[in-house]
PDB file of C-alpha atoms and ligand atoms in Angstrom:
ATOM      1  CA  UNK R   1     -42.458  33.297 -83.730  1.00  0.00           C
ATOM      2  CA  UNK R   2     -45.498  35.028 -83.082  1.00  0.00           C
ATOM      3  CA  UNK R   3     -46.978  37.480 -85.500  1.00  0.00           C
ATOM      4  CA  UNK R   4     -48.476  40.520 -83.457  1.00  0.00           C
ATOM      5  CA  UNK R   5     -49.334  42.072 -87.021  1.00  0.00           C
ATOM      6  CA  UNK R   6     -51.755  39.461 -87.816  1.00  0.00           C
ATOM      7  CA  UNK R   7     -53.618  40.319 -84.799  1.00  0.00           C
ATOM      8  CA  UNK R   8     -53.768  43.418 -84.067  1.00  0.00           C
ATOM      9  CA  UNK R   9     -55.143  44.799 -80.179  1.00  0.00           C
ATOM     10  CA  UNK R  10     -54.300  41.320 -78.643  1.00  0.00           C
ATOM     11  CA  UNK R  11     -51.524  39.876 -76.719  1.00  0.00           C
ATOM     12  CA  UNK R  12     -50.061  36.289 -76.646  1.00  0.00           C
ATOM     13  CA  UNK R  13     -50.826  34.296 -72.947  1.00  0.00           C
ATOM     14  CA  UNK R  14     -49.375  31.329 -72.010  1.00  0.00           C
ATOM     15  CA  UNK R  15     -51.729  29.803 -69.960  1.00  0.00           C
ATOM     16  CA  UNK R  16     -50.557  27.341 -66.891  1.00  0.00           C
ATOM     17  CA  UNK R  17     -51.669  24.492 -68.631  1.00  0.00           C
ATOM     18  CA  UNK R  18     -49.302  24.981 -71.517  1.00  0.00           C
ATOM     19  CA  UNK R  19     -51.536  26.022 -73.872  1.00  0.00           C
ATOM     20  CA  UNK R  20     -51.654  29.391 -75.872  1.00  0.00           C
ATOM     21  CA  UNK R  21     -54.321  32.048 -75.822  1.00  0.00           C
ATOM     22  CA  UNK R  22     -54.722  35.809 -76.312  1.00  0.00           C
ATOM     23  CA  UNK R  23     -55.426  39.276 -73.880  1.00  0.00           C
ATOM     24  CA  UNK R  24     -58.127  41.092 -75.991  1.00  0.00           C
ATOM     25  CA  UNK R  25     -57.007  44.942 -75.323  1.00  0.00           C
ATOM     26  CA  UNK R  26     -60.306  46.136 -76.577  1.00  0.00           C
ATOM     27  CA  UNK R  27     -62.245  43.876 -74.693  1.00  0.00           C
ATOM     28  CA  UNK R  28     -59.803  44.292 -71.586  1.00  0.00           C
ATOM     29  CA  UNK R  29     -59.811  40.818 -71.071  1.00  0.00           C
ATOM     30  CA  UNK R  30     -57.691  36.934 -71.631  1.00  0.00           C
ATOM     31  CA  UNK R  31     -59.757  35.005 -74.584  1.00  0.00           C
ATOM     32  CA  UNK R  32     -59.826  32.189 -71.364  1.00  0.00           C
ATOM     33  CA  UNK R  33     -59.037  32.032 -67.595  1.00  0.00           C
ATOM     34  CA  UNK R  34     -55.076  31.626 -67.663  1.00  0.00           C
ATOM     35  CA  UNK R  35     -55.164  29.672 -64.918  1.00  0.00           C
ATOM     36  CA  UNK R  36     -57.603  27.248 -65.893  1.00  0.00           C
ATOM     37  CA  UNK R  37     -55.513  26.676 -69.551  1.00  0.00           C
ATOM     38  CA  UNK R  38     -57.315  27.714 -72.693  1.00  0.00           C
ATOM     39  CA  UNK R  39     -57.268  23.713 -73.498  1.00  0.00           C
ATOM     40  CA  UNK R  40     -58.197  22.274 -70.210  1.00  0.00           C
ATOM     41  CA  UNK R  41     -61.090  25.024 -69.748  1.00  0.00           C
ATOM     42  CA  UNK R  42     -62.475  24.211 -73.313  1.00  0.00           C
ATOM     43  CA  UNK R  43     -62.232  20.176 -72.205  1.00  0.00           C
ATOM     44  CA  UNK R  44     -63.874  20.912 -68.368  1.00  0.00           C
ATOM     45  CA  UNK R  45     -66.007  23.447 -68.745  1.00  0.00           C
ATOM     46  CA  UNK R  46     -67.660  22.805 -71.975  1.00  0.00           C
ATOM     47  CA  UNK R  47     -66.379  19.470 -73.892  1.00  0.00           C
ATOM     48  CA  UNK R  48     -66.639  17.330 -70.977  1.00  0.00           C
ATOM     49  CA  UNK R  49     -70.170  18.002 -69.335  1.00  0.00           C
ATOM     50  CA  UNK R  50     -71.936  18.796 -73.073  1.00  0.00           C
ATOM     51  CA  UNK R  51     -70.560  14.807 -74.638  1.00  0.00           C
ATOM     52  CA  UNK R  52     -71.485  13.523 -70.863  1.00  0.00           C
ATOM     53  CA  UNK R  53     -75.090  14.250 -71.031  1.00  0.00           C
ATOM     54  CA  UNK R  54     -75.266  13.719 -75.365  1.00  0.00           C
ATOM     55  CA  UNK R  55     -72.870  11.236 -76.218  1.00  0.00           C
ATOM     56  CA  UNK R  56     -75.485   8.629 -77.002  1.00  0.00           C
ATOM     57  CA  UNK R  57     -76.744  10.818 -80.013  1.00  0.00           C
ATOM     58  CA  UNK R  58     -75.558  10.591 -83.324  1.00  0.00           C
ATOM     59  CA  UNK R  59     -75.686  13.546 -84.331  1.00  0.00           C
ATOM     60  CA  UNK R  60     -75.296  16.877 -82.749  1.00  0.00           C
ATOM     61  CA  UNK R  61     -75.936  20.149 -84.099  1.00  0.00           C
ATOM     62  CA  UNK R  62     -73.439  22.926 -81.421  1.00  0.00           C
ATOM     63  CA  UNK R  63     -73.670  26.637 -81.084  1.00  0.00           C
ATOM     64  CA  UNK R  64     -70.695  27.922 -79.949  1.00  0.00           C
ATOM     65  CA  UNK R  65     -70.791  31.302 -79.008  1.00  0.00           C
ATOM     66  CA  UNK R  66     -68.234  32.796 -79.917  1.00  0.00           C
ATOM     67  CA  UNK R  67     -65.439  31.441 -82.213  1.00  0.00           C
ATOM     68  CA  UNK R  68     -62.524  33.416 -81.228  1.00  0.00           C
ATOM     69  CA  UNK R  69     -59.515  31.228 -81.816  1.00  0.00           C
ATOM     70  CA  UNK R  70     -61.336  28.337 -81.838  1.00  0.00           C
ATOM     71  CA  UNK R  71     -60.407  25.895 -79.176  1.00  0.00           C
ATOM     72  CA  UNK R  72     -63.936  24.932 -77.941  1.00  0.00           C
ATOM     73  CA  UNK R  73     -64.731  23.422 -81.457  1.00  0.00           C
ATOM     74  CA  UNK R  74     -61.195  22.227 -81.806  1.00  0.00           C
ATOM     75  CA  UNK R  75     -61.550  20.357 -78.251  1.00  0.00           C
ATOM     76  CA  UNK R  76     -64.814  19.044 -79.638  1.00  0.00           C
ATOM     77  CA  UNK R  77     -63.195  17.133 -82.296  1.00  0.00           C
ATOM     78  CA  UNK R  78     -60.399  16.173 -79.811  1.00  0.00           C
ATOM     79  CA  UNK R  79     -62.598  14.774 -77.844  1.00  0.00           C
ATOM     80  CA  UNK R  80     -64.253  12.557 -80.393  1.00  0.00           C
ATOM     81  CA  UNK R  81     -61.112  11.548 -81.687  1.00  0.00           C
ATOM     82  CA  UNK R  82     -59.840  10.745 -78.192  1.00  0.00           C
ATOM     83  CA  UNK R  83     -62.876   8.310 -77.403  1.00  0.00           C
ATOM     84  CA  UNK R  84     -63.338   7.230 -80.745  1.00  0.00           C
ATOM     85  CA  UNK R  85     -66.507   8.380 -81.544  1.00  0.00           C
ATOM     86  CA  UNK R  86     -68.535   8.366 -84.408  1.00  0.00           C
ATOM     87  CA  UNK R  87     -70.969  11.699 -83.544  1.00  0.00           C
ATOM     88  CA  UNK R  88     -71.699  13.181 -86.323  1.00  0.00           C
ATOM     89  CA  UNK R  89     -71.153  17.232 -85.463  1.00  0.00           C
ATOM     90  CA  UNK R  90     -72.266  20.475 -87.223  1.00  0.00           C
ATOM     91  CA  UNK R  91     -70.981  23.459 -85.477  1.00  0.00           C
ATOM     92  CA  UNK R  92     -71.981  26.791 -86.118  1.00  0.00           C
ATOM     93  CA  UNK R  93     -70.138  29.549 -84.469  1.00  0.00           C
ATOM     94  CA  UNK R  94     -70.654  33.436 -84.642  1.00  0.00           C
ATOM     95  CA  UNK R  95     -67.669  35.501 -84.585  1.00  0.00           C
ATOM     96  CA  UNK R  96     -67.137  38.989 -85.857  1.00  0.00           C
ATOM     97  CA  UNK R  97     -63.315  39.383 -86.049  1.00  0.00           C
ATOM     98  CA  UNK R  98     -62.645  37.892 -89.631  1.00  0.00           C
ATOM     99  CA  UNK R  99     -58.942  38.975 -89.569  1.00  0.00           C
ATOM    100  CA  UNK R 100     -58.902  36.329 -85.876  1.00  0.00           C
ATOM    101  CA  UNK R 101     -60.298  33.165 -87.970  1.00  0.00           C
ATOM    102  CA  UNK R 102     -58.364  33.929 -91.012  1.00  0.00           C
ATOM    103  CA  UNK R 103     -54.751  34.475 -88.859  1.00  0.00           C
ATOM    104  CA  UNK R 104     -55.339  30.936 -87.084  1.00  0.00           C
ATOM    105  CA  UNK R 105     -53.483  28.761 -89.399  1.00  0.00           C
ATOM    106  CA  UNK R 106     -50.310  30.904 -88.269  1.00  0.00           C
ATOM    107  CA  UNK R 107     -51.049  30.288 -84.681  1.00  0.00           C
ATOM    108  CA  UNK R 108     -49.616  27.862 -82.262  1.00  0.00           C
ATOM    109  CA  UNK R 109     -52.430  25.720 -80.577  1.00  0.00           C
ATOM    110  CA  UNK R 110     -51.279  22.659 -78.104  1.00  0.00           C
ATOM    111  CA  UNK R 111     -49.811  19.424 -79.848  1.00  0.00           C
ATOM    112  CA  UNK R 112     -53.051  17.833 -78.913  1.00  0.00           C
ATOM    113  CA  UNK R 113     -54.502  19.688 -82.037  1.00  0.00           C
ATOM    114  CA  UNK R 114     -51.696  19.048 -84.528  1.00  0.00           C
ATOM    115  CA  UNK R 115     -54.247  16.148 -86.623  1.00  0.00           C
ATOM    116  CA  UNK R 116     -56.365  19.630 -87.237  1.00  0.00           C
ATOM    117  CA  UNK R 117     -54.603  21.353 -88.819  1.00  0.00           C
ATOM    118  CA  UNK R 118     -56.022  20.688 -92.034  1.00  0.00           C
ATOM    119  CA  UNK R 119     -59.000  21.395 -90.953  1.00  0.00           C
ATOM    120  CA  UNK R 120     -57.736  24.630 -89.384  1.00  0.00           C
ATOM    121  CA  UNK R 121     -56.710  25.362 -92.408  1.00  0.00           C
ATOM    122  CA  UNK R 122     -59.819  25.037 -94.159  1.00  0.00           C
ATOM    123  CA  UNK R 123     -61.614  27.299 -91.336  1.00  0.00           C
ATOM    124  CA  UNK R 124     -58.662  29.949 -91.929  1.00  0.00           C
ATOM    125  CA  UNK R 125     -59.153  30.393 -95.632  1.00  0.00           C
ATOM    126  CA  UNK R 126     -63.225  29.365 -96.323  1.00  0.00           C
ATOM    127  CA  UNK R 127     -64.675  30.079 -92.558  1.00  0.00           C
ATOM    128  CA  UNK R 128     -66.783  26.824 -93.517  1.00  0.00           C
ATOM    129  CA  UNK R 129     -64.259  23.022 -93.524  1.00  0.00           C
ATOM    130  CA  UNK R 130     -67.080  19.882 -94.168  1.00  0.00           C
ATOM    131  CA  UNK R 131     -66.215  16.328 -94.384  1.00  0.00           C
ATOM    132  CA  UNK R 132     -68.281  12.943 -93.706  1.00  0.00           C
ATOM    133  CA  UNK R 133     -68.586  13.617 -89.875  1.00  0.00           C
ATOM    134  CA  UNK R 134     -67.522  17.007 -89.101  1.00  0.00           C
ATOM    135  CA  UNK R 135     -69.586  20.119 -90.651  1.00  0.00           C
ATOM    136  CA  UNK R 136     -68.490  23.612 -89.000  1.00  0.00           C
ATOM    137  CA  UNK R 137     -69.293  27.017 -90.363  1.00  0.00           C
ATOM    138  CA  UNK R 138     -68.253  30.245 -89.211  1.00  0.00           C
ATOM    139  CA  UNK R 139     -71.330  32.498 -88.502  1.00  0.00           C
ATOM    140  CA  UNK R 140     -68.981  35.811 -89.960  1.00  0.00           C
ATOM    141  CA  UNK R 141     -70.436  39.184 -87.839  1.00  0.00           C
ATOM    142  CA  UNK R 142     -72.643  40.087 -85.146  1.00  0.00           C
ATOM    143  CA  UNK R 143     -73.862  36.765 -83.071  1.00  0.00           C
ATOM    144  CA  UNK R 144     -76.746  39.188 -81.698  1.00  0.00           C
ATOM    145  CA  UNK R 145     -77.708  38.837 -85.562  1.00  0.00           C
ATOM    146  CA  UNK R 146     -76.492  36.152 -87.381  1.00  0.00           C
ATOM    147  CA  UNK R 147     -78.215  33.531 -84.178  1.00  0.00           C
ATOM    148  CA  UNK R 148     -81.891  34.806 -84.653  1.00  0.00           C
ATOM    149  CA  UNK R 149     -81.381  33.885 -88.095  1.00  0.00           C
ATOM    150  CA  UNK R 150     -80.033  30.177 -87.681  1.00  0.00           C
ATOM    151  CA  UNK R 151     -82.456  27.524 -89.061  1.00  0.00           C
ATOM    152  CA  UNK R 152     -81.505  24.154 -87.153  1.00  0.00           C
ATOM    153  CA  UNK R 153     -82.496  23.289 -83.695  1.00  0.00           C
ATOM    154  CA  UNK R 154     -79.381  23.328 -81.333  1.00  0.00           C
ATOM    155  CA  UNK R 155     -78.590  20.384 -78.953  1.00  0.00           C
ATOM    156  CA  UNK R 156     -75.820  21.884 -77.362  1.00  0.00           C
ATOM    157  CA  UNK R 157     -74.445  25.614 -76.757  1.00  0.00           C
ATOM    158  CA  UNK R 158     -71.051  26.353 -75.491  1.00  0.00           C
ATOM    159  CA  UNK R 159     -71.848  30.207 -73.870  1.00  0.00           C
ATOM    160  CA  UNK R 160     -68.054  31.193 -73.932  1.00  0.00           C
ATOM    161  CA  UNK R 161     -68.169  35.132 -75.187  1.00  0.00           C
ATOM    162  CA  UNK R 162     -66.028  37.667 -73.204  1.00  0.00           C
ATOM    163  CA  UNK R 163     -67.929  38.266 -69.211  1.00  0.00           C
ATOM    164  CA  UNK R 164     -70.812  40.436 -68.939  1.00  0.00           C
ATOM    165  CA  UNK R 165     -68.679  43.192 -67.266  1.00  0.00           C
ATOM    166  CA  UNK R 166     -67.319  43.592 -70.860  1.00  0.00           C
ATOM    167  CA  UNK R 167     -69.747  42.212 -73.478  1.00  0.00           C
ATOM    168  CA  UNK R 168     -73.214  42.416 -71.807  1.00  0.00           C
ATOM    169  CA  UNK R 169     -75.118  42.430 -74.685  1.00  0.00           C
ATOM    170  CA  UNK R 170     -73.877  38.121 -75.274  1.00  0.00           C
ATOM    171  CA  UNK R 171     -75.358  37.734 -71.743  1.00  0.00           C
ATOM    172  CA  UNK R 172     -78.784  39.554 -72.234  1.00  0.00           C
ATOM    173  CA  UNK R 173     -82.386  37.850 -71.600  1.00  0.00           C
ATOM    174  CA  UNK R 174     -82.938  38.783 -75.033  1.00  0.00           C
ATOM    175  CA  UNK R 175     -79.830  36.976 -76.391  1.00  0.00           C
ATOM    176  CA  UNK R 176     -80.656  33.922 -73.964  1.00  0.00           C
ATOM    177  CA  UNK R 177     -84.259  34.211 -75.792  1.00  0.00           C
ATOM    178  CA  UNK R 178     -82.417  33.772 -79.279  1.00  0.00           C
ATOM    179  CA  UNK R 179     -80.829  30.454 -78.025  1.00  0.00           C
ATOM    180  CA  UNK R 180     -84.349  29.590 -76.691  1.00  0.00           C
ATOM    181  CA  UNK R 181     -86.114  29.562 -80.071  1.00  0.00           C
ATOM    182  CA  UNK R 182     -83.728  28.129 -81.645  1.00  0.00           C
ATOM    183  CA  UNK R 183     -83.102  24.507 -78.608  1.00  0.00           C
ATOM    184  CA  UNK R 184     -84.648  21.370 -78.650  1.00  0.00           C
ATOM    185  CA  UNK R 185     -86.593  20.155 -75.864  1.00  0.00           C
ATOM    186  CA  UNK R 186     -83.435  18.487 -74.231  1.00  0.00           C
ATOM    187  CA  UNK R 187     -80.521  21.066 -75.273  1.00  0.00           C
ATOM    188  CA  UNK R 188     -77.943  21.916 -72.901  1.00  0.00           C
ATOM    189  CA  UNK R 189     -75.694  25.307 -72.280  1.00  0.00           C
ATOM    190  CA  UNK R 190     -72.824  25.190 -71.024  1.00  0.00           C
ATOM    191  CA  UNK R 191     -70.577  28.585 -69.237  1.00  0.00           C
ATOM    192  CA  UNK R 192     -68.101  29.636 -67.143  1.00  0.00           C
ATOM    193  CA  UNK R 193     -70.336  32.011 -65.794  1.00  0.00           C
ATOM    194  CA  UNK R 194     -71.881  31.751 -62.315  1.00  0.00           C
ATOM    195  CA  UNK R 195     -73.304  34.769 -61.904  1.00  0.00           C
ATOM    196  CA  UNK R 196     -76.720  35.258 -60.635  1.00  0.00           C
ATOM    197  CA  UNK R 197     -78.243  37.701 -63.316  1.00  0.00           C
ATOM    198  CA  UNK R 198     -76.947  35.247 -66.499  1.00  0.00           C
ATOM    199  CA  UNK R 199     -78.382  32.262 -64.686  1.00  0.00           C
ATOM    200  CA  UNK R 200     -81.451  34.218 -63.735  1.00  0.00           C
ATOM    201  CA  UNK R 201     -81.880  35.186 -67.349  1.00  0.00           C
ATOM    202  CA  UNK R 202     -81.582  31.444 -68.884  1.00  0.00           C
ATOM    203  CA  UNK R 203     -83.756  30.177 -66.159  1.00  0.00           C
ATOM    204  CA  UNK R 204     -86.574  33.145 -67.443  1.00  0.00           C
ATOM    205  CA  UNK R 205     -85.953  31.614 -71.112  1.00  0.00           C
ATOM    206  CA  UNK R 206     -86.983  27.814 -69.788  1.00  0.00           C
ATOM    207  CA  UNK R 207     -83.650  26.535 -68.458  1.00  0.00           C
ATOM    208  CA  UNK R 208     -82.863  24.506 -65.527  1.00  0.00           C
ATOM    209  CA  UNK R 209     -79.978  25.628 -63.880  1.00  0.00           C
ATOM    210  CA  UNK R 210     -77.038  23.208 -62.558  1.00  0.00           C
ATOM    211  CA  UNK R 211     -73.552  23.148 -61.223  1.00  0.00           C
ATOM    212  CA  UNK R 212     -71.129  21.447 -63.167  1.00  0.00           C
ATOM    213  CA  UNK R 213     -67.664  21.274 -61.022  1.00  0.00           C
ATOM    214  CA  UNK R 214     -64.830  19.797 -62.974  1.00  0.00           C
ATOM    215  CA  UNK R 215     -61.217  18.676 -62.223  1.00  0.00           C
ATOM    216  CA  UNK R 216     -58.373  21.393 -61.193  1.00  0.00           C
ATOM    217  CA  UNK R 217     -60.580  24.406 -61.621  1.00  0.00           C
ATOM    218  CA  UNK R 218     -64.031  26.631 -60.472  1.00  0.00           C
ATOM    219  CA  UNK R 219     -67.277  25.260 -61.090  1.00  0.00           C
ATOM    220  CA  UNK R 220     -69.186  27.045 -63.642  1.00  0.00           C
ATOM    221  CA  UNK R 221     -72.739  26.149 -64.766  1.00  0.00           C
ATOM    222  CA  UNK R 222     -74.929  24.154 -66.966  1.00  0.00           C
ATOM    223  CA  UNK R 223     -78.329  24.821 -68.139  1.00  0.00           C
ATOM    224  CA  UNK R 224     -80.773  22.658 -69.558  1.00  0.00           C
ATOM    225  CA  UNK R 225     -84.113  22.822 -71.066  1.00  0.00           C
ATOM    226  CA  UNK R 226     -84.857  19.007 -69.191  1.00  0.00           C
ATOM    227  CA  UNK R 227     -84.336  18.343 -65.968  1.00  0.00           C
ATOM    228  CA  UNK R 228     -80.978  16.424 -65.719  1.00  0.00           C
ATOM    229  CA  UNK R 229     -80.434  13.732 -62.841  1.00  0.00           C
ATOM    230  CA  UNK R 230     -76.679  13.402 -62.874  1.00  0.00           C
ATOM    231  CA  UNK R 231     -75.776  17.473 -61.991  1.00  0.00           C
ATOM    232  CA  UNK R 232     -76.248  19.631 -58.840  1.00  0.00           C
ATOM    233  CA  UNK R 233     -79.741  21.111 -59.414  1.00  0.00           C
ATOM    234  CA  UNK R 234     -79.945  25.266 -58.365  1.00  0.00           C
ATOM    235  CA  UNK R 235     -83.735  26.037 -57.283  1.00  0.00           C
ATOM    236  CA  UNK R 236     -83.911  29.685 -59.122  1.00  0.00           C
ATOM    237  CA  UNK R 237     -87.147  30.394 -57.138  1.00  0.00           C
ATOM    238  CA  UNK R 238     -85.310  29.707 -54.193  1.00  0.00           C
ATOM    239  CA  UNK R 239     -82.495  32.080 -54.963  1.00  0.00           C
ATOM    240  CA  UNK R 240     -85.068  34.780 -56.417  1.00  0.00           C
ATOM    241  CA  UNK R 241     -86.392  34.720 -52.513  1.00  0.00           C
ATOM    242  CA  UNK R 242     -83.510  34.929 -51.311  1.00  0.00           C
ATOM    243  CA  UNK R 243     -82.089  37.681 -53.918  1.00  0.00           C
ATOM    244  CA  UNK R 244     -85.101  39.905 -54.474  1.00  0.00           C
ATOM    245  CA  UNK R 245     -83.071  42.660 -56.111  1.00  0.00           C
ATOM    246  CA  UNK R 246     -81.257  40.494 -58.364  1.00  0.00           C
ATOM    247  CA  UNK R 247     -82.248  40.840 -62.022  1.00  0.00           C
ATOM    248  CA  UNK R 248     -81.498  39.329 -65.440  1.00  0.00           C
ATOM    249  CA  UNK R 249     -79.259  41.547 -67.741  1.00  0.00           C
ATOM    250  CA  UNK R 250     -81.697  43.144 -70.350  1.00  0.00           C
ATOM    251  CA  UNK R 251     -80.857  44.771 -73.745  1.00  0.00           C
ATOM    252  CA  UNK R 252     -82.337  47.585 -72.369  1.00  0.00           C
ATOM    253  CA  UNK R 253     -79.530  49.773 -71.129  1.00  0.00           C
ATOM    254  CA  UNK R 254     -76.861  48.245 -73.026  1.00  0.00           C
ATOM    255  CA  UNK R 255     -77.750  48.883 -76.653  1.00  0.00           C
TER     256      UNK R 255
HETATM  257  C1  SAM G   1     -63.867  34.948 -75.004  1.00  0.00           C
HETATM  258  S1  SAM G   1     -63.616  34.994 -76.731  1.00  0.00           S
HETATM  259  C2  SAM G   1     -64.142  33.395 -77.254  1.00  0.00           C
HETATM  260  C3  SAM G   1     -63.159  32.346 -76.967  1.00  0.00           C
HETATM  261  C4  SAM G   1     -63.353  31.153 -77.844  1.00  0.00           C
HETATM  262  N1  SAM G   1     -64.459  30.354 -77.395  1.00  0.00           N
HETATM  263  C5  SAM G   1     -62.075  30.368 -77.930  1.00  0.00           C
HETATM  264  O1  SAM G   1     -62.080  29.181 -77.602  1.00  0.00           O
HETATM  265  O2  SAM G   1     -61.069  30.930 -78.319  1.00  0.00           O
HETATM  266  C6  SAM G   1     -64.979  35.960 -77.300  1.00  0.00           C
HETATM  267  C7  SAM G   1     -65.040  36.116 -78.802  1.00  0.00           C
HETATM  268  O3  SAM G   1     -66.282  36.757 -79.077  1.00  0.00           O
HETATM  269  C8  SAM G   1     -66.095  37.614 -80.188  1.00  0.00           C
HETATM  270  N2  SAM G   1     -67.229  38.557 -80.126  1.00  0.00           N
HETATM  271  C9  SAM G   1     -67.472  39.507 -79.182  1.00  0.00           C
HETATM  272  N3  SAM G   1     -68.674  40.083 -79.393  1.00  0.00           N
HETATM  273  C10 SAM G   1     -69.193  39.505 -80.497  1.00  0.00           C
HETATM  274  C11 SAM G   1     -70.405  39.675 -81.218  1.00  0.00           C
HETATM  275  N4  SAM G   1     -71.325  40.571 -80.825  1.00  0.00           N
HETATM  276  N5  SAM G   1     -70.630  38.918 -82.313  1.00  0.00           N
HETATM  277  C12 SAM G   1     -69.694  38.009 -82.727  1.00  0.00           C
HETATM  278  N6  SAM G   1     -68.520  37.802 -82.092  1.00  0.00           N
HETATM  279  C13 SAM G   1     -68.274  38.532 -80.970  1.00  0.00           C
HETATM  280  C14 SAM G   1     -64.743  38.209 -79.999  1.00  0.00           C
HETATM  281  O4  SAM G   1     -64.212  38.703 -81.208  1.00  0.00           O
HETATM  282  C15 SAM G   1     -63.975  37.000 -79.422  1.00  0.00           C
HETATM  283  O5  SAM G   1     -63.339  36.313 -80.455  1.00  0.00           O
END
């Protein structure tokens, strides 16, 4: 049964893939695209084009931006599991609802998770669950702070916070400058986001921007700090010409 108490201001969604997610009523918005599935969106979007690009590494170091209930990491190690491989990750994740993380051993994820649940347990009650392969840590409060102050280089980002129509300041030049400082000279970003102004404002930070388009659902975008051969290359300069009024989204006017 689900326990509205434990989170308060959010709705349960089934999604059309079968998998659970919420309807943030502050935010005025799903947690993931309900048609895409909270599961297959996580895989598609994020998962899928990230391990395609890095899988040869092995070790990865993932910002995923921003917790919430989790399924982007959880997919990660899903993944891995499904192709049997022996990656070592460390994922660090902002989030600044505490009550969300520590409610999500009491909530029901798809039966493709069910071998985490230890490990969801260990997230629930410590934020932090390390063992020989897997290292992930809850970044606990504001990502616009806590990222700035992150010490390892990042080879991969998963950009999944709620849109810019509803939490601009994750979307910001200035936010997409944090991530900058803090890549590698090959790290990719992946998001659901197509929108001119976020892709103008990672392309201003050093990314190259690409289409990603994955089974079943809208393409969506990935960025990287090399030039990548294997994805549908977007010449910004090309699209500033054509778009002269379109602009990144700045702190400025936000804050
Ligand atoms: C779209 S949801 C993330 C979905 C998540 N990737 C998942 O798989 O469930 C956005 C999350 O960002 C969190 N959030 C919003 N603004 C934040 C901020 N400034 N700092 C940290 N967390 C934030 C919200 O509490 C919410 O959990």
């Amino acid at each position: 049964m689900y326990n509205q108490e434990l989170r308060p201001q959010k709705e349960l969604i089934l999604c059309e893939d079968g998998s659970n997610t919420l309807f943030s009523k502050e935010f005025n918005e799903p947690y993931h695209s309900t048609k895409d599935g909270a599961l297959h969106e996580s895989l598609e979007k994020h998962v899928k084009p990230a391990f395609g690009i890095k899988k040869e590494q092995e070790s990865l170091t993932i910002l995923d931006i921003c917790f919430g209930l989790g399924y982007n990491t959880f997919a990660t190690l899903y993944y891995i599991k499904e192709k049997n491989l022996t990656t070592k990750v460390h994922i660090l994740s902002p989030e600044f609802d505490e009550g969300l993380v520590r409610s999500l051993s009491t909530f029901i994820f798809p039966p493709e998770f069910d071998f985490l649940k230890p490990i969801m347990q260990a997230i629930s009650k410590n934020l932090f669950y390390e063992d020989e392969q897997f290292k992930i840590e809850i970044l606990l409060g504001d990502a616009r702070e806590s990222v700035p102050q992150i010490k390892e280089k990042i080879d991969i980002v998963y950009q999944d916070a709620f849109s810019p129509a509803h939490n601009p300041l994750l979307w910001t030049r200035e936010f997409f400058r944090d991530m900058a400082n803090i890549s590698k000279t090959d790290t990719i970003l992946t998001t659901y986001s197509t929108a001119a102004s976020v892709r103008l404002g990672l392309y201003e930070n050093g990314f190259f921007i690409f289409i990603h388009r994955a089974e079943l659902m809208r393409y969506s975008t990935v960025a990287s700090m090399k030039m990548l051969e294997s994805f549908e290359y977007v010449d910004m300069e090309l699209k500033k010409e054509r778009n002269p009024t379109a602009q990144s989204f700045r702190d400025e006017g936000f804050e």
